[in-house]
Coordinates of N, CA and C in Angstrom, one line a residue:
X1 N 0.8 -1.2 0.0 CA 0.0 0.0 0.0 C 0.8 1.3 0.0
X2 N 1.9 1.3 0.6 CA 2.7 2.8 1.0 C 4.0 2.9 -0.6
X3 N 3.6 1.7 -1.7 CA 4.1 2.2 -2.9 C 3.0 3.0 -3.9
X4 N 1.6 2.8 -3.5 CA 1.1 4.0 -4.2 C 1.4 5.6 -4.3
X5 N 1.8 6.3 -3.4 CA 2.2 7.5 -3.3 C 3.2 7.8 -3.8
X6 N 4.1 6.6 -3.7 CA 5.2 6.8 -4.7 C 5.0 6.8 -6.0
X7 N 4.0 5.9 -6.5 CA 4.1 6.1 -8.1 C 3.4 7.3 -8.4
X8 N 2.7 7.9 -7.5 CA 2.1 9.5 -7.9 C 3.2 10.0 -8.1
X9 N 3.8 10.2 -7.0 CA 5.2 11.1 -7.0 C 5.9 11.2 -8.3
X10 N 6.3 9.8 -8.4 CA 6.9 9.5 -9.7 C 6.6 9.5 -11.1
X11 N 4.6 9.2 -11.1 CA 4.2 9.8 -12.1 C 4.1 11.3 -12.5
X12 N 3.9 12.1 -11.7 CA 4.3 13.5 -11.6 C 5.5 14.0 -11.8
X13 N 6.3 13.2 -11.7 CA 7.5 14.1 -11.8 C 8.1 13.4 -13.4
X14 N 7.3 12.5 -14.1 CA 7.2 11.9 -15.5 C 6.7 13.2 -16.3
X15 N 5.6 13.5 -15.5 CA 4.5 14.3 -16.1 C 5.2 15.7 -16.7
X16 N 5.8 16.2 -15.6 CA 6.7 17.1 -15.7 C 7.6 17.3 -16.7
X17 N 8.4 16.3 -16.6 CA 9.5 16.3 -17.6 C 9.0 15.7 -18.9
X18 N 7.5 15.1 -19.5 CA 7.4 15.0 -20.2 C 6.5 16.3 -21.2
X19 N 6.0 17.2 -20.3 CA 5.5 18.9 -21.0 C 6.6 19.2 -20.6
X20 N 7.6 19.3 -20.6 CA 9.2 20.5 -20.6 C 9.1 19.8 -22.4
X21 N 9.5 18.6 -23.0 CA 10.1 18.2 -23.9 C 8.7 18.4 -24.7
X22 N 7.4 18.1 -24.3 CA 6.3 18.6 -25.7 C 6.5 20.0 -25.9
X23 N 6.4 21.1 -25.3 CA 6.7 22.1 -25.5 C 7.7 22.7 -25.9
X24 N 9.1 22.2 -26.1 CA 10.1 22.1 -26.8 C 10.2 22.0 -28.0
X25 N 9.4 21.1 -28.2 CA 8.9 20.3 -29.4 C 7.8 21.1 -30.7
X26 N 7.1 21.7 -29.3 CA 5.8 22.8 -30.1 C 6.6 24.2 -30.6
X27 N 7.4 24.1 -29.7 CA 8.6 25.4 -29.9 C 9.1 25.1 -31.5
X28 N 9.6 24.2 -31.6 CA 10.4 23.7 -32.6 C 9.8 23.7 -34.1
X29 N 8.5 23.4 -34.2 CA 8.0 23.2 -35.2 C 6.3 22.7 -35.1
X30 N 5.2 22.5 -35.0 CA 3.9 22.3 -35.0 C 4.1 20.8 -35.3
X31 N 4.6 20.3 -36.6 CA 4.6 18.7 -37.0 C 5.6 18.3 -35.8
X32 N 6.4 18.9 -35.4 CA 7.5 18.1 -34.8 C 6.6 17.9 -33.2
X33 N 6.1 18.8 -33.0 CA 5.1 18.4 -31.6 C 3.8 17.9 -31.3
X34 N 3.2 17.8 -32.5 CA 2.1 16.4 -33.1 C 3.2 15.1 -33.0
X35 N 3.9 15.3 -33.4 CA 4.6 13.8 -33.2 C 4.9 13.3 -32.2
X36 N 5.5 14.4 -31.5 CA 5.8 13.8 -30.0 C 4.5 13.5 -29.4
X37 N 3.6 14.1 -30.0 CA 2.4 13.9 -28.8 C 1.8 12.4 -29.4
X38 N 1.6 12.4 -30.9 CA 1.0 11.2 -31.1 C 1.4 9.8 -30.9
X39 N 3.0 10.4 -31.5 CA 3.7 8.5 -31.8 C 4.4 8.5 -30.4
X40 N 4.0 7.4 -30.0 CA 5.0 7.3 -28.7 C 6.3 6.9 -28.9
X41 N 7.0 6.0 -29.4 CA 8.6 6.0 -29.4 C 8.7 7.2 -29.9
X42 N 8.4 8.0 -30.3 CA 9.5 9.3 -31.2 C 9.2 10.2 -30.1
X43 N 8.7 10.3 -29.1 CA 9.4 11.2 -27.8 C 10.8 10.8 -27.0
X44 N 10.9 9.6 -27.0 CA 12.8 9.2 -27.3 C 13.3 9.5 -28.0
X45 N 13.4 9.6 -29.4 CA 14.2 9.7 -30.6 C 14.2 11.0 -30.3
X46 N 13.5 11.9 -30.2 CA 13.1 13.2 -29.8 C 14.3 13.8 -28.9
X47 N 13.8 13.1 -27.9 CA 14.6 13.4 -26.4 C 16.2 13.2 -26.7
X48 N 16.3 12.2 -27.6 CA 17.8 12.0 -27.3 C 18.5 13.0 -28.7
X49 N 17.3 13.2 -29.5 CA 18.3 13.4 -30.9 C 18.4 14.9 -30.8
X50 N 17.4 15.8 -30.5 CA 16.7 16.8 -31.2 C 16.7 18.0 -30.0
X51 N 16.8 17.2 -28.8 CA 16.0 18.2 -27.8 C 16.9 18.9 -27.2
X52 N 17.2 20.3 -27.3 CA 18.1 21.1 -27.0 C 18.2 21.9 -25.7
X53 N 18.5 21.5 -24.6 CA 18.3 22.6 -23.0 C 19.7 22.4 -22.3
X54 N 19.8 23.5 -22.1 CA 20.9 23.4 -21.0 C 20.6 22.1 -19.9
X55 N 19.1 22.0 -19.3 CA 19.2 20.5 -18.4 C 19.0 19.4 -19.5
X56 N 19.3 19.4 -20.1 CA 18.6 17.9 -21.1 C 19.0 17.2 -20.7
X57 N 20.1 16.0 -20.0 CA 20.3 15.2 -18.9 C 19.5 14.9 -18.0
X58 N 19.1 16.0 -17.4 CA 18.4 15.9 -16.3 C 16.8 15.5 -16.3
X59 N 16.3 16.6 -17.7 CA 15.0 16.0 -17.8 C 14.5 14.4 -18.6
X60 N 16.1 14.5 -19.2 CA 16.0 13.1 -20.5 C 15.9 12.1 -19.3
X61 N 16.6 11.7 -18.2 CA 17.1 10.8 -17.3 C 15.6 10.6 -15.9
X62 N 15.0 12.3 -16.0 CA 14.3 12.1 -15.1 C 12.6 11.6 -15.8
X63 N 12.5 11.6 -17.0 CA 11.4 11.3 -17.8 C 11.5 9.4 -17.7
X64 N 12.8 9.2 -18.2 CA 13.0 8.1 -18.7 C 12.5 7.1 -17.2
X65 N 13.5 7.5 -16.0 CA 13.8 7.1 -14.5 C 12.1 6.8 -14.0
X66 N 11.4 8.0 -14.0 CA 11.0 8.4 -13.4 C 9.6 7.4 -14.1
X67 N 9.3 7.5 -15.3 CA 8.3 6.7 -15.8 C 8.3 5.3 -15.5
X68 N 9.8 4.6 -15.5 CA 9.7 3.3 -15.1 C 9.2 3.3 -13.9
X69 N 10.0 4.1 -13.0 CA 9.2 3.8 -11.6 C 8.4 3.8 -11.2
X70 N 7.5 4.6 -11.7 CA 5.8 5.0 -11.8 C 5.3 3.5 -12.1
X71 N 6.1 3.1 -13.3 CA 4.9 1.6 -13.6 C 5.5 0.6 -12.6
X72 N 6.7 0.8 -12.1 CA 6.6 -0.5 -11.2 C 6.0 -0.4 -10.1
X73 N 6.2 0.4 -9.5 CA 5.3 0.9 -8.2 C 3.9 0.8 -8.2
X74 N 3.4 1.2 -9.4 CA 2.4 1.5 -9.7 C 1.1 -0.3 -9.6
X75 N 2.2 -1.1 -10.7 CA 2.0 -2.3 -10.8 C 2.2 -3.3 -9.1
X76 N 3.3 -3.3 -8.5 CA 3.7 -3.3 -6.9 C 2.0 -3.2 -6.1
X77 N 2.0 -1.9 -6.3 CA 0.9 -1.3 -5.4 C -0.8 -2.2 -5.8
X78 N -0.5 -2.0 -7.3 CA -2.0 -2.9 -7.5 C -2.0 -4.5 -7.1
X79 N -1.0 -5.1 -7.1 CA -0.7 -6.1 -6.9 C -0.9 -6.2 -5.7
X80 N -0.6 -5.1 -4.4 CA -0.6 -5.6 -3.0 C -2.1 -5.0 -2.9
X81 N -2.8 -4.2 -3.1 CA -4.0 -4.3 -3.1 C -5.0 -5.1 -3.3
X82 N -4.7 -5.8 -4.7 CA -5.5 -7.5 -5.3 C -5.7 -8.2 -4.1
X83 N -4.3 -8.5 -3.7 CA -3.7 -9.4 -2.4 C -4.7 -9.1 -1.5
X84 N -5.0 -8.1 -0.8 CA -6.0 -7.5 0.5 C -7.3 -7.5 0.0
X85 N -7.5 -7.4 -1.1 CA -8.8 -7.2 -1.5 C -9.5 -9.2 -1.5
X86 N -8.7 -9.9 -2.2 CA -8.9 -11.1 -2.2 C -8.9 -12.4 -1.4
X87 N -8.2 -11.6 0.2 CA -8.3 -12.0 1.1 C -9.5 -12.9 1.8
X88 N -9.3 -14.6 1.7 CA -11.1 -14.4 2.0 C -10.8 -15.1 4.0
X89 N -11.9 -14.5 4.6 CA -11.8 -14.3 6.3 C -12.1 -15.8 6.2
X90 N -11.4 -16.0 7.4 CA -11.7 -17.5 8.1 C -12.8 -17.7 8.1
X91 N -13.4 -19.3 8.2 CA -14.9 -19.5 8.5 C -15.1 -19.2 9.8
X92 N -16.4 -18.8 9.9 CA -17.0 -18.1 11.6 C -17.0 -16.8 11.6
X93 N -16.7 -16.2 10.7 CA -16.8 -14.8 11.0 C -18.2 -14.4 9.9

């Protein structure tokens, strides 16, 4: 249960670093930020080839980091919930 708040966190801080790079992107060109928004791999190719910021490490690493963690946590958390939820009580109660 106490990894759900973490994958908010984590999803949020995805969220973040993923509008720094669409907006970069909309900066850049209108087709180039329909792309990012529609095709999903080409916000990597994006990120790694194209995307120009003084932090680009930071956001490339904290998008990348930060996404995975979200789904494992995320997946963790639902998983320990199933667990509690399918819990069936002893007989007598």
């Amino acid at each position: 249960m106490p990894l759900l708040p973490l994958a908010i966190l984590f999803g949020l801080i995805a969220l973040v670093c993923a509008v720094t790079l669409l907006i970069h992107a909309f900066r850049r060109s209108v087709g180039t930020g329909v792309m990012v928004l529609l095709i999903p791999c080409y916000v990597l190719f994006y990120a790694f080839s194209q995307f120009e910021h003084p932090r680009k490490g930071l956001i490339v690493a904290g998008f990348m980091a930060s996404t995975v963690l979200a789904a494992v946590f995320l997946g963790l958390g639902a998983h320990g919930l199933s667990e509690l939820s399918s819990h069936v009580p002893p007989p007598g109660f």
